PDB file of C-alpha atoms in Angstrom:
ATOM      1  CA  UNK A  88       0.000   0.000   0.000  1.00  0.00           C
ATOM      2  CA  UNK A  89       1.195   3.412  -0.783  1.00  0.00           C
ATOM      3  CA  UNK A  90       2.088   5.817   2.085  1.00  0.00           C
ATOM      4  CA  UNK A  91      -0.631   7.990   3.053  1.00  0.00           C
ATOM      5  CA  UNK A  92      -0.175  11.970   0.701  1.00  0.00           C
ATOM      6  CA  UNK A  93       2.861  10.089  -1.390  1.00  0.00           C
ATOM      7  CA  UNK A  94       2.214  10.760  -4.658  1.00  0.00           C
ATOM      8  CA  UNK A  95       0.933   6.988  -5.780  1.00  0.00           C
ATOM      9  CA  UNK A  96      -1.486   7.320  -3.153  1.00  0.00           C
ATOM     10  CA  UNK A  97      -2.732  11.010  -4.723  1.00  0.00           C
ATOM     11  CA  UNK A  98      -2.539   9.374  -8.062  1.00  0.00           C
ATOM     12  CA  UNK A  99      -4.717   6.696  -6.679  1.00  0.00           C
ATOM     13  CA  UNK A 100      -7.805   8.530  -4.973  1.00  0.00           C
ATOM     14  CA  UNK A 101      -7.506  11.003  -8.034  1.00  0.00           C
ATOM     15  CA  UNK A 102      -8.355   8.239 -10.262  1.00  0.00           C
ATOM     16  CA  UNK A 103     -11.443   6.626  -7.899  1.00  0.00           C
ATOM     17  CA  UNK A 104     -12.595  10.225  -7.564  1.00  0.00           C
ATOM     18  CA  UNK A 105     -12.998  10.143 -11.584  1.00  0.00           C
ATOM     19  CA  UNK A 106     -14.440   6.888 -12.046  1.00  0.00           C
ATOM     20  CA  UNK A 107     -16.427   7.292  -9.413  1.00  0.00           C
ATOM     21  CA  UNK A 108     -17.930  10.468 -12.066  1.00  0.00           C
ATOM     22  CA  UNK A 109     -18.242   8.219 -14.834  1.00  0.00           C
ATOM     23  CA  UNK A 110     -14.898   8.931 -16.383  1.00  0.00           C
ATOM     24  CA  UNK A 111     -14.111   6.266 -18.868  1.00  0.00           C
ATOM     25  CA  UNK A 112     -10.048   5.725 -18.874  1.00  0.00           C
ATOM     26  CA  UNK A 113      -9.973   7.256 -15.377  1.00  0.00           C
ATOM     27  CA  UNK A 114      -6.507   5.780 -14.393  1.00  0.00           C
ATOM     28  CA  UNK A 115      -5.457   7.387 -17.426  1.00  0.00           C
ATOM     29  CA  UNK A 116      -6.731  10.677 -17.455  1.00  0.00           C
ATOM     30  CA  UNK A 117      -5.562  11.161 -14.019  1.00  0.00           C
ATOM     31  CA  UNK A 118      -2.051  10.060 -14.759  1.00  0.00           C
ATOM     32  CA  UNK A 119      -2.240  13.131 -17.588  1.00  0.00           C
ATOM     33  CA  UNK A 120      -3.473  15.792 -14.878  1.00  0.00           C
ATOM     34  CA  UNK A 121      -0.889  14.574 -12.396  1.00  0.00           C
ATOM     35  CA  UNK A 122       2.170  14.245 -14.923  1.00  0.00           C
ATOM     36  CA  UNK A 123       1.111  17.480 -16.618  1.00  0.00           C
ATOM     37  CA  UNK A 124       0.786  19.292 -13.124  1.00  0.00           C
ATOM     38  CA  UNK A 125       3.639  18.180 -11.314  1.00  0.00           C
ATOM     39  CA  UNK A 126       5.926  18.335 -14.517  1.00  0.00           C
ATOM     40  CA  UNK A 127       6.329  14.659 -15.037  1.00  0.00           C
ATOM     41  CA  UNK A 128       6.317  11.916 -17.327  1.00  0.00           C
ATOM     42  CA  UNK A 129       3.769   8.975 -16.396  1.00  0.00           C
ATOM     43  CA  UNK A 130       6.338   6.703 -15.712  1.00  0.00           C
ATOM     44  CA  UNK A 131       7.517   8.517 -13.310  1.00  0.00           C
ATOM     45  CA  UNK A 132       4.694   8.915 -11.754  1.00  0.00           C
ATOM     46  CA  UNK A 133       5.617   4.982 -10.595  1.00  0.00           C
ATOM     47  CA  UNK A 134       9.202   5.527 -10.564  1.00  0.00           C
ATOM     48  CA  UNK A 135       8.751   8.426  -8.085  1.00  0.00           C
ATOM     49  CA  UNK A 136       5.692   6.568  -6.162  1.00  0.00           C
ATOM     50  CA  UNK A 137       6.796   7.663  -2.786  1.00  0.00           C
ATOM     51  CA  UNK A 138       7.800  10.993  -3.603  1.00  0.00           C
ATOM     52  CA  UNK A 139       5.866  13.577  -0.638  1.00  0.00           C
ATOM     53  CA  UNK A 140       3.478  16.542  -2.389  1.00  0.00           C
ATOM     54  CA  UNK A 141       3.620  19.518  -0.983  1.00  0.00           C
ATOM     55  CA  UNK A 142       0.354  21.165  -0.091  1.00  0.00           C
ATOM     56  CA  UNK A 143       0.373  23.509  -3.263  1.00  0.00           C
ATOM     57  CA  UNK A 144       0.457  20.697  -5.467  1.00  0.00           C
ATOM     58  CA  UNK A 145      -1.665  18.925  -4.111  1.00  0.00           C
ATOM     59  CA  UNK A 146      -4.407  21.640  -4.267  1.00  0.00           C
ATOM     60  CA  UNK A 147      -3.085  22.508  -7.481  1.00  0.00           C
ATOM     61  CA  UNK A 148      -4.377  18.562  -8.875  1.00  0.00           C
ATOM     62  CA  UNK A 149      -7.535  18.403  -6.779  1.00  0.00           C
ATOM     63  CA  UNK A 150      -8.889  21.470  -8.288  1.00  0.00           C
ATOM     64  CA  UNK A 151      -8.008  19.754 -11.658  1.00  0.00           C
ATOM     65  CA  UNK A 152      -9.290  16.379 -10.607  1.00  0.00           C
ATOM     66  CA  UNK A 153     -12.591  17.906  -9.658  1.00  0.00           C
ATOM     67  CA  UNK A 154     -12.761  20.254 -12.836  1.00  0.00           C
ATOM     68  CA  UNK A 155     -12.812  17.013 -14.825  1.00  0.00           C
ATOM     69  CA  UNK A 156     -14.918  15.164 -12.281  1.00  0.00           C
ATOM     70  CA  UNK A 157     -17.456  17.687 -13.781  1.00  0.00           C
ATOM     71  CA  UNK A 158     -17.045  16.422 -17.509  1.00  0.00           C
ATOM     72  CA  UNK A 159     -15.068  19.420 -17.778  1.00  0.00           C
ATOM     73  CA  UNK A 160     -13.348  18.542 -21.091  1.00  0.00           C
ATOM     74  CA  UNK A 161      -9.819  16.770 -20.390  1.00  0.00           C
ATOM     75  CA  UNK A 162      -7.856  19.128 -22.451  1.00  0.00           C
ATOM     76  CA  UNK A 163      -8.828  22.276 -21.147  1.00  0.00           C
ATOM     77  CA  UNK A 164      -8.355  20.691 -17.960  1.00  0.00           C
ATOM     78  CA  UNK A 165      -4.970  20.174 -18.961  1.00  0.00           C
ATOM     79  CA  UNK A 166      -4.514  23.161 -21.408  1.00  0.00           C
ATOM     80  CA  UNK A 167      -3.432  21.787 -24.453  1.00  0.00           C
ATOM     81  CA  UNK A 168      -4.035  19.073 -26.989  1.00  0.00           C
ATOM     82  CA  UNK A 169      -1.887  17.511 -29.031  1.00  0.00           C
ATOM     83  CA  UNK A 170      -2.738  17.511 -33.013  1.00  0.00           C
ATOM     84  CA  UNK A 171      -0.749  16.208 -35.608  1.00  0.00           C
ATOM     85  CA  UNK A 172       2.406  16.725 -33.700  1.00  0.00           C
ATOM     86  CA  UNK A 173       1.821  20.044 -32.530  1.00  0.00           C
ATOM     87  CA  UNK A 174       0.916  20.901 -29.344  1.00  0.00           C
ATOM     88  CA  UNK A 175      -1.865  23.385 -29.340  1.00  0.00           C
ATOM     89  CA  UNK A 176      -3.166  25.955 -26.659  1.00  0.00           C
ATOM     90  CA  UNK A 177      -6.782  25.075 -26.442  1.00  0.00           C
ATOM     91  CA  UNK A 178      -9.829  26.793 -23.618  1.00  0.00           C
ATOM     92  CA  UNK A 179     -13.119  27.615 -23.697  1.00  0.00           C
ATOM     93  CA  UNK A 180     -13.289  30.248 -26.593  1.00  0.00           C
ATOM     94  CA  UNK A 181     -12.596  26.872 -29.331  1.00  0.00           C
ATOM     95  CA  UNK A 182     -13.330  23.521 -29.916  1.00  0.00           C
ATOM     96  CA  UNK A 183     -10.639  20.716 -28.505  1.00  0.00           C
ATOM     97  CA  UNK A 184      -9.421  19.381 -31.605  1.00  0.00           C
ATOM     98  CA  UNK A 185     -10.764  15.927 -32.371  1.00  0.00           C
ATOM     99  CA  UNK A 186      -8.661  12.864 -33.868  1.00  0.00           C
ATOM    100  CA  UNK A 187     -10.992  12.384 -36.959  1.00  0.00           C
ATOM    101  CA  UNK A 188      -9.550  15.868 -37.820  1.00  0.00           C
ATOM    102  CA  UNK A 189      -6.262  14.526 -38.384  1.00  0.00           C
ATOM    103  CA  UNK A 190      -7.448  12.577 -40.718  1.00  0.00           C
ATOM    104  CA  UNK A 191      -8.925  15.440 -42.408  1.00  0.00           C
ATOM    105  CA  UNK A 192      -5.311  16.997 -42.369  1.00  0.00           C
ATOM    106  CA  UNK A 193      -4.124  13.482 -43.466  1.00  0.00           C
ATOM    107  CA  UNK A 194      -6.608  13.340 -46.922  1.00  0.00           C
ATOM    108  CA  UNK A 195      -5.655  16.881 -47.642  1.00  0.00           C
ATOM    109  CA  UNK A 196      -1.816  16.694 -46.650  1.00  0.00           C
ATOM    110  CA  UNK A 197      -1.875  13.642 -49.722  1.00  0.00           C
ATOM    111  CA  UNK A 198      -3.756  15.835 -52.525  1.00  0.00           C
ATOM    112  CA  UNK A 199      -1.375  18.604 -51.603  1.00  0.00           C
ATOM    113  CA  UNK A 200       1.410  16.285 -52.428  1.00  0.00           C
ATOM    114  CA  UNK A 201       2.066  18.241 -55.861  1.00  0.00           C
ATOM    115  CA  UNK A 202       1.277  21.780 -54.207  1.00  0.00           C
ATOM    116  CA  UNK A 203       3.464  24.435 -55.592  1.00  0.00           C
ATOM    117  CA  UNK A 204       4.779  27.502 -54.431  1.00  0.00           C
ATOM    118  CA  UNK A 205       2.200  30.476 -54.041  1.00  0.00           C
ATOM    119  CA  UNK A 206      -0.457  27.985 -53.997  1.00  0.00           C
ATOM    120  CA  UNK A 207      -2.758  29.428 -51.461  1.00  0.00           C
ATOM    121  CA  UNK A 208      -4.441  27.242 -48.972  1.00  0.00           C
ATOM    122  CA  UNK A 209      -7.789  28.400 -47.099  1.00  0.00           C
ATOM    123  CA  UNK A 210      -8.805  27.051 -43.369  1.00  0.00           C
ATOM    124  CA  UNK A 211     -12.872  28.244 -42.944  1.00  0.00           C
ATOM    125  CA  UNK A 212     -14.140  28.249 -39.176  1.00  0.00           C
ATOM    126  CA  UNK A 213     -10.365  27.414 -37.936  1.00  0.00           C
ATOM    127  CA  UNK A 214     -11.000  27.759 -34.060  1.00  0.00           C
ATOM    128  CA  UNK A 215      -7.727  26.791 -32.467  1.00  0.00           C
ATOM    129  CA  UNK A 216      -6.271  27.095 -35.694  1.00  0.00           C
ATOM    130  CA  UNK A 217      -5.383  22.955 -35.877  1.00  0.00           C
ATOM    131  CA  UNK A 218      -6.051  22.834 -39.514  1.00  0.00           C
ATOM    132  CA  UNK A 219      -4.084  25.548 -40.796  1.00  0.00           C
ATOM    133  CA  UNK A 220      -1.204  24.817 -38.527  1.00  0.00           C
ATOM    134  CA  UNK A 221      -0.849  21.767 -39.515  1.00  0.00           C
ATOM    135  CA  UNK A 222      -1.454  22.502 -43.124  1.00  0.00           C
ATOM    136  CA  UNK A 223       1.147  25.045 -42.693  1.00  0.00           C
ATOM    137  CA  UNK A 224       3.925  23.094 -41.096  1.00  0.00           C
ATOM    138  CA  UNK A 225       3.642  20.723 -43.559  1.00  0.00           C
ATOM    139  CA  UNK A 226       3.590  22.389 -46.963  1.00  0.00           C
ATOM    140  CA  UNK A 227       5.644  25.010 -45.879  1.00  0.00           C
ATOM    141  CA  UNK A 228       5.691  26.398 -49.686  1.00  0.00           C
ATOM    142  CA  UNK A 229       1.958  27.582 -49.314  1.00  0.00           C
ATOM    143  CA  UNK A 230       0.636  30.411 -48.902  1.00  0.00           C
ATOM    144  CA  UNK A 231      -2.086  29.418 -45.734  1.00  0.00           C
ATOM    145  CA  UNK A 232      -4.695  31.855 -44.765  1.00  0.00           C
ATOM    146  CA  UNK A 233      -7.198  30.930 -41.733  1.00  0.00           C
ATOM    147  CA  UNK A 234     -10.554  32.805 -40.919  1.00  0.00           C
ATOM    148  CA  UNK A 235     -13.279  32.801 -38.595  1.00  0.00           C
ATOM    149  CA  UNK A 236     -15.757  34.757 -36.628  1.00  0.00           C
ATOM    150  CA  UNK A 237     -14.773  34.870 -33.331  1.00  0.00           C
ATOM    151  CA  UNK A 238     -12.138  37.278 -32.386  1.00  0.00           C
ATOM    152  CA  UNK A 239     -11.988  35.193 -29.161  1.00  0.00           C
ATOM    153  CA  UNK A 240     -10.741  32.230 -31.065  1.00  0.00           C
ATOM    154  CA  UNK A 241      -8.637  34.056 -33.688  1.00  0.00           C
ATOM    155  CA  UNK A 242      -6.514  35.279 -30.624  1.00  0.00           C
ATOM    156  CA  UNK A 243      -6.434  31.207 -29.877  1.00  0.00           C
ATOM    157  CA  UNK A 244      -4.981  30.014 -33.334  1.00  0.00           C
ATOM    158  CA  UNK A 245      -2.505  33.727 -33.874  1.00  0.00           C
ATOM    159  CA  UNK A 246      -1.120  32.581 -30.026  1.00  0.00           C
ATOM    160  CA  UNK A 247      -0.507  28.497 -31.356  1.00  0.00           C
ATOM    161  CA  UNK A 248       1.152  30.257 -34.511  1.00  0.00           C
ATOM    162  CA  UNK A 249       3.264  32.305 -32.489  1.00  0.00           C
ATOM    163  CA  UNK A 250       4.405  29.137 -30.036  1.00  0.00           C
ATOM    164  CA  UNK A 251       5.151  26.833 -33.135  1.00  0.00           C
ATOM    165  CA  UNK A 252       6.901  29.797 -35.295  1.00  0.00           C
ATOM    166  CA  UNK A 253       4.457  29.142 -38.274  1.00  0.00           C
ATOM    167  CA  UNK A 254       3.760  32.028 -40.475  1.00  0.00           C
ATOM    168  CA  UNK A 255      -0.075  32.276 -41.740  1.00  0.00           C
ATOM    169  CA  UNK A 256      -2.654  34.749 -42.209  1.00  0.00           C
ATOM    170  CA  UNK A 257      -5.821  35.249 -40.332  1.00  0.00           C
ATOM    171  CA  UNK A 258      -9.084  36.780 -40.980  1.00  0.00           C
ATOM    172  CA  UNK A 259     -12.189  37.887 -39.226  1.00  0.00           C
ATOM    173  CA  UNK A 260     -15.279  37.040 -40.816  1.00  0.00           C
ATOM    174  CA  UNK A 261     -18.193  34.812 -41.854  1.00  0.00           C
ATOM    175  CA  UNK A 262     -16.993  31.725 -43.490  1.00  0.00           C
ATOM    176  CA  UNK A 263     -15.168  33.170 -46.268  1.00  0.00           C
ATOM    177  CA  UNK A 264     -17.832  35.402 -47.752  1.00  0.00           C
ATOM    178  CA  UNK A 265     -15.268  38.324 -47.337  1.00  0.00           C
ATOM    179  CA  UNK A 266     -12.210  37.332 -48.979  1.00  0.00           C
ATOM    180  CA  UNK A 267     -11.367  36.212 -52.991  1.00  0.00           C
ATOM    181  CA  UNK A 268     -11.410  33.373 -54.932  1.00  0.00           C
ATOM    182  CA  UNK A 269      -9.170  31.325 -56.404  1.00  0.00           C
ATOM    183  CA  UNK A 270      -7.970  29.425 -53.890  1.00  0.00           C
ATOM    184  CA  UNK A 271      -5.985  25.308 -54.553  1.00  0.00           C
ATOM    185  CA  UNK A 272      -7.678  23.980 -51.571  1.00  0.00           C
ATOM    186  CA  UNK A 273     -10.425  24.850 -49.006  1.00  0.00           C
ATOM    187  CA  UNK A 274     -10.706  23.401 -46.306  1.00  0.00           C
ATOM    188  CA  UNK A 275     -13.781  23.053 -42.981  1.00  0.00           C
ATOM    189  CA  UNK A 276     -14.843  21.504 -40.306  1.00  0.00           C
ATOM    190  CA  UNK A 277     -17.692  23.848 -39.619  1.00  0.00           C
ATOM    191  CA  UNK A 278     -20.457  22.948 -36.775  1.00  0.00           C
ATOM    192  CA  UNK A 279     -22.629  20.051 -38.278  1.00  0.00           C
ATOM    193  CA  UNK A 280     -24.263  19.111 -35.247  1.00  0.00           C
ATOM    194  CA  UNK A 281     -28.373  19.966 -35.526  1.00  0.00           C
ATOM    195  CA  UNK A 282     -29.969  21.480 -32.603  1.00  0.00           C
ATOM    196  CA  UNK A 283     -32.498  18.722 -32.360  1.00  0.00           C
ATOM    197  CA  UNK A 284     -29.046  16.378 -31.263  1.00  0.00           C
ATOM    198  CA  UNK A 285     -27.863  18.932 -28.451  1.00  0.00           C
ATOM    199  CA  UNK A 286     -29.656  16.133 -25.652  1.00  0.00           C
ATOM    200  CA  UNK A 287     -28.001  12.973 -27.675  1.00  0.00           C
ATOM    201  CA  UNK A 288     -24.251  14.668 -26.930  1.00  0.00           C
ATOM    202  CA  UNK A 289     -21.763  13.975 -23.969  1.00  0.00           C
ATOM    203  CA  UNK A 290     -21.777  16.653 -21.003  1.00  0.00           C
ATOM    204  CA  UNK A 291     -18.398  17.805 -21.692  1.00  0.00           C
ATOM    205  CA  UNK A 292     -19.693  19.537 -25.011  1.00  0.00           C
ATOM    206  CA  UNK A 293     -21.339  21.736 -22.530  1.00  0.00           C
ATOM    207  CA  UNK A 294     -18.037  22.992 -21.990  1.00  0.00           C
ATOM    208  CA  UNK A 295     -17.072  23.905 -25.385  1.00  0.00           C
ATOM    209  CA  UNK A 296     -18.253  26.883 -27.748  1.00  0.00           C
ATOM    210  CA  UNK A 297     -21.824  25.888 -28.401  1.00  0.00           C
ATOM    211  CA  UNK A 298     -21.911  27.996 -31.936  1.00  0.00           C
ATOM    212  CA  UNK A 299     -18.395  26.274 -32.915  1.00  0.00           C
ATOM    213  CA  UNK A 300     -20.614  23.110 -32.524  1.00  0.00           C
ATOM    214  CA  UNK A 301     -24.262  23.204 -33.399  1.00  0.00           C
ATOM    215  CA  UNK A 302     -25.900  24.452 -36.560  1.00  0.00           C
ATOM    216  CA  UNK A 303     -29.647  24.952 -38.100  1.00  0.00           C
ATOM    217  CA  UNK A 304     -30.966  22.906 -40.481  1.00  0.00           C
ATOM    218  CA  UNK A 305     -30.099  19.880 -39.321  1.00  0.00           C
ATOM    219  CA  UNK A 306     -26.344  20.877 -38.682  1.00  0.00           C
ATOM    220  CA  UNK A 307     -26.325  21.664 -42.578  1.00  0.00           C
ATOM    221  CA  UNK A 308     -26.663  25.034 -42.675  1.00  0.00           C
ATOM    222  CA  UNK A 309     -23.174  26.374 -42.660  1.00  0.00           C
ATOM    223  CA  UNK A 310     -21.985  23.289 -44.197  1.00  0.00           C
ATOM    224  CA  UNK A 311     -24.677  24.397 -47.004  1.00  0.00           C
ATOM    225  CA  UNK A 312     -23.666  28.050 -47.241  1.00  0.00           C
ATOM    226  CA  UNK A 313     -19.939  27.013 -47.980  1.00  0.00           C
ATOM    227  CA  UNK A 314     -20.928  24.798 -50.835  1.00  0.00           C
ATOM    228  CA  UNK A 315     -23.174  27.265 -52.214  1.00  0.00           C
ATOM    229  CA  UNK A 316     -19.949  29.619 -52.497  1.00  0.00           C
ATOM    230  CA  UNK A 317     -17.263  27.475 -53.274  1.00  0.00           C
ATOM    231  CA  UNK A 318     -17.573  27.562 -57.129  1.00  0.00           C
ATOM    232  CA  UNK A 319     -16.469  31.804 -56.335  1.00  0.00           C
ATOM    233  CA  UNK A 320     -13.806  30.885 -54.119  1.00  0.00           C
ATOM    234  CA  UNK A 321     -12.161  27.545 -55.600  1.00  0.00           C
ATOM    235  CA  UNK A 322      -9.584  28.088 -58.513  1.00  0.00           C
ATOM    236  CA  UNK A 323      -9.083  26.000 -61.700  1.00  0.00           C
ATOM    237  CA  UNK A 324      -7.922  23.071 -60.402  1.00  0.00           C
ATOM    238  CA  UNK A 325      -9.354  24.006 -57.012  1.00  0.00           C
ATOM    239  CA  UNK A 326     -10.609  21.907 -54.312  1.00  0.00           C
ATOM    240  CA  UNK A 327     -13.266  22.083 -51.264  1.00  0.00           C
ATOM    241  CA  UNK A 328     -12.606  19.389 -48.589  1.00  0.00           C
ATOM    242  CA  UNK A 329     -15.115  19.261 -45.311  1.00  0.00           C
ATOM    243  CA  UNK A 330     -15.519  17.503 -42.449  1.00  0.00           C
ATOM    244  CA  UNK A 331     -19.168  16.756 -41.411  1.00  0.00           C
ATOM    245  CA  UNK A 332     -21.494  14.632 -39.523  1.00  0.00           C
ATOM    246  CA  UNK A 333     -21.181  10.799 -40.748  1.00  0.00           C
ATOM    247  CA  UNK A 334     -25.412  10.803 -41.401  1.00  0.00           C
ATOM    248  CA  UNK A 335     -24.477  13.989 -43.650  1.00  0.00           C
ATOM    249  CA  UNK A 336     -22.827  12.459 -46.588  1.00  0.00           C
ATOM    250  CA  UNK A 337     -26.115  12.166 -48.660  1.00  0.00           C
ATOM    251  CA  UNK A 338     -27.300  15.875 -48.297  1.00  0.00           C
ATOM    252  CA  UNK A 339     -23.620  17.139 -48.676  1.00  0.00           C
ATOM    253  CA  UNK A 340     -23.916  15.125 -51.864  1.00  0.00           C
ATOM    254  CA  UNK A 341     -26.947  16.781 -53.295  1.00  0.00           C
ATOM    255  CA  UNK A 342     -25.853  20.320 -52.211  1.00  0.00           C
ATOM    256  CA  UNK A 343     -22.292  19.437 -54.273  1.00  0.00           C
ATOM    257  CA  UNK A 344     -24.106  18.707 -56.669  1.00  0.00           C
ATOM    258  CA  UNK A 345     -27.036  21.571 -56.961  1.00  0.00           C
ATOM    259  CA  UNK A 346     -23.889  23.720 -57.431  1.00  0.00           C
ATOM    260  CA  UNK A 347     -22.406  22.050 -60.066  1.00  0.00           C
ATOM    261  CA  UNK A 348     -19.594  20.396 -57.913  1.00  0.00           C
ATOM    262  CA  UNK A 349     -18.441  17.030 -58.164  1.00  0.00           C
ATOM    263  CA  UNK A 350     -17.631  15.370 -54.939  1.00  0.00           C
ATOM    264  CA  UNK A 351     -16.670  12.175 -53.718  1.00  0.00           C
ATOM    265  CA  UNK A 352     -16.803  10.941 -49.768  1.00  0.00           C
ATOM    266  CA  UNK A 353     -13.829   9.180 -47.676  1.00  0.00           C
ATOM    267  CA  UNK A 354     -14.617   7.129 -44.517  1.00  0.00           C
ATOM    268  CA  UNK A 355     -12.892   7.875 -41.226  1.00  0.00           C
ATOM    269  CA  UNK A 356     -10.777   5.522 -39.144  1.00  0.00           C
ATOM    270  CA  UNK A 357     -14.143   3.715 -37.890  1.00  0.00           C
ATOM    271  CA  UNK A 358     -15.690   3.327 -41.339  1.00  0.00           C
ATOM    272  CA  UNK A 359     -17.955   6.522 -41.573  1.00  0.00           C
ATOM    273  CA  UNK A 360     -18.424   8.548 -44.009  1.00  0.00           C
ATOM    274  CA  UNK A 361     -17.182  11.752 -42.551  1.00  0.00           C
ATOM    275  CA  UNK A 362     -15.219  13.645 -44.753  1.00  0.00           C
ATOM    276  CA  UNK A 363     -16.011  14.987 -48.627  1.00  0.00           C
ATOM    277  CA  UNK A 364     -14.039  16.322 -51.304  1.00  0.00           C
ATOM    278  CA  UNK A 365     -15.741  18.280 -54.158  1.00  0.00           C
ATOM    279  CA  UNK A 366     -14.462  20.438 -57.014  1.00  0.00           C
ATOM    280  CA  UNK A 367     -16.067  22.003 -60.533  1.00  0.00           C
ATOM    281  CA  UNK A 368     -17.234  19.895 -62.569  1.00  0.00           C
ATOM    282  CA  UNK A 369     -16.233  22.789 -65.641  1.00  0.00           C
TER     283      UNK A 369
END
């Protein structure tokens, strides 16, 4: 048995207090808060079992222990998520960037395997700025611009830039109904959640920026109003890639195609069919 206030035995009421709040992977998301708070790696969390916490510390973790005994999302608990090898800033003005989204990054990352210089790259609704970043640090030879409508959030993503040394350019606005066309590749996850869904969703999305998340008409209605303008935006050879809700892939279909785009869907990493690229059919 662990000593009494040693650090194993912290580690393990942390973890019972959790489960006992319907945490799934409680042992694990406790090991995060305590590694991440005390500045150490989760093995030595074990290596160090014994080690005495002083009484700032251990404040310090309860208050984070009980933040995400509240379904208070993990990683703004923590204060970061990692994303496609960056480590991003995240809190309550964006969305915690979700793993299908690398694979968003992943589809895109392989049809901008030809990408030239100059060609210009545009992230719609880009939050923490995940997409773009990532974009960015790996076809460094674009030119990536990033917009969306909260100021809040566009403080978010400029900050992440700023920590990784990438070198983009951000825009306040509405979708993209504010800038030019002729962009290689646009890219969204916009909200595509439907209001009717908000009592179907887990309590830590209570957390997060509601209008980041949910959308009218079904959750289509943003998704909708980019399709409707991508034949303005997208250049020749152009191309529109979203993220949307796996039940969407039908109605994102017949939107493609009432504005003469051509699309085609790609399942994520548990068979759905999340993610759609479309381009001009001219």
């Amino acid at each position: 048995m662990p000593s009494e206030g040693s650090l194993l035995d912290l580690l393990q009421r942390g973890a019972d207090y959790l489960a006992k709040h319907d945490i799934d992977n409680a042992r694990r998301e406790a090991e995060w808060i305590f590694a991440e708070g005390l500045g150490l790696s989760r093995l030595e969390l074990y290596t160090r079992f014994d080690m005495p916490v002083a009484e700032p510390e251990r404040l310090m973790l309860r208050e984070r222990i009980q933040r995400r005994g509240q379904r208070e999302p993990l990683a703004y608990v923590l204060g970061t998520q990692p994303f496609c090898g960056l480590d991003l800033t995240v809190g309550p003005d964006v969305l915690v960037p979700r793993p299908e989204t690398e694979e968003l990054v992943e589809l895109v990352s392989a049809d901008l395997a030809q990408a030239g210089a100059g060609d210009r790259i545009l992230d719609v609704g880009t939050g923490s700025g995940a997409i773009a970043l990532a974009l960015c640090q790996r076809h460094s030879v674009c030119e990536v611009h990033a917009t969306d409508l909260s100021a809040a959030a566009l403080e978010v993503a400029r900050a992440n830039a700023e920590r990784h040394q990438l070198t983009l350019t951000f825009h306040k606005g509405h979708l993209a109904t504010e800038l030019p066309g002729d962009w290689r590749m646009v890219v969204a996850n916009l909200p595509y959640i439907g209001d009717n869904e908000r009592q179907l969703c887990d309590p830590e999305l209570d957390y997060e920026p509601q209008q980041a998340l949910f959308a009218p008409d079904e959750g289509m209605a943003l998704v909708r109003e980019l399709i409707a303008d991508a034949p303005r935006l997208l250049g020749a050879a152009g191309v529109l890639w979203l993220e949307h809700g796996f039940a969407q892939a039908e109605r994102v279909a017949a939107c493609c195609a009432e504005h003469g785009l051509q699309c085609r869907h790609e399942a994520d990493g548990a068979g759905h069919l999340r993610f759609t690229r479309a381009w001009s059919d001219g």
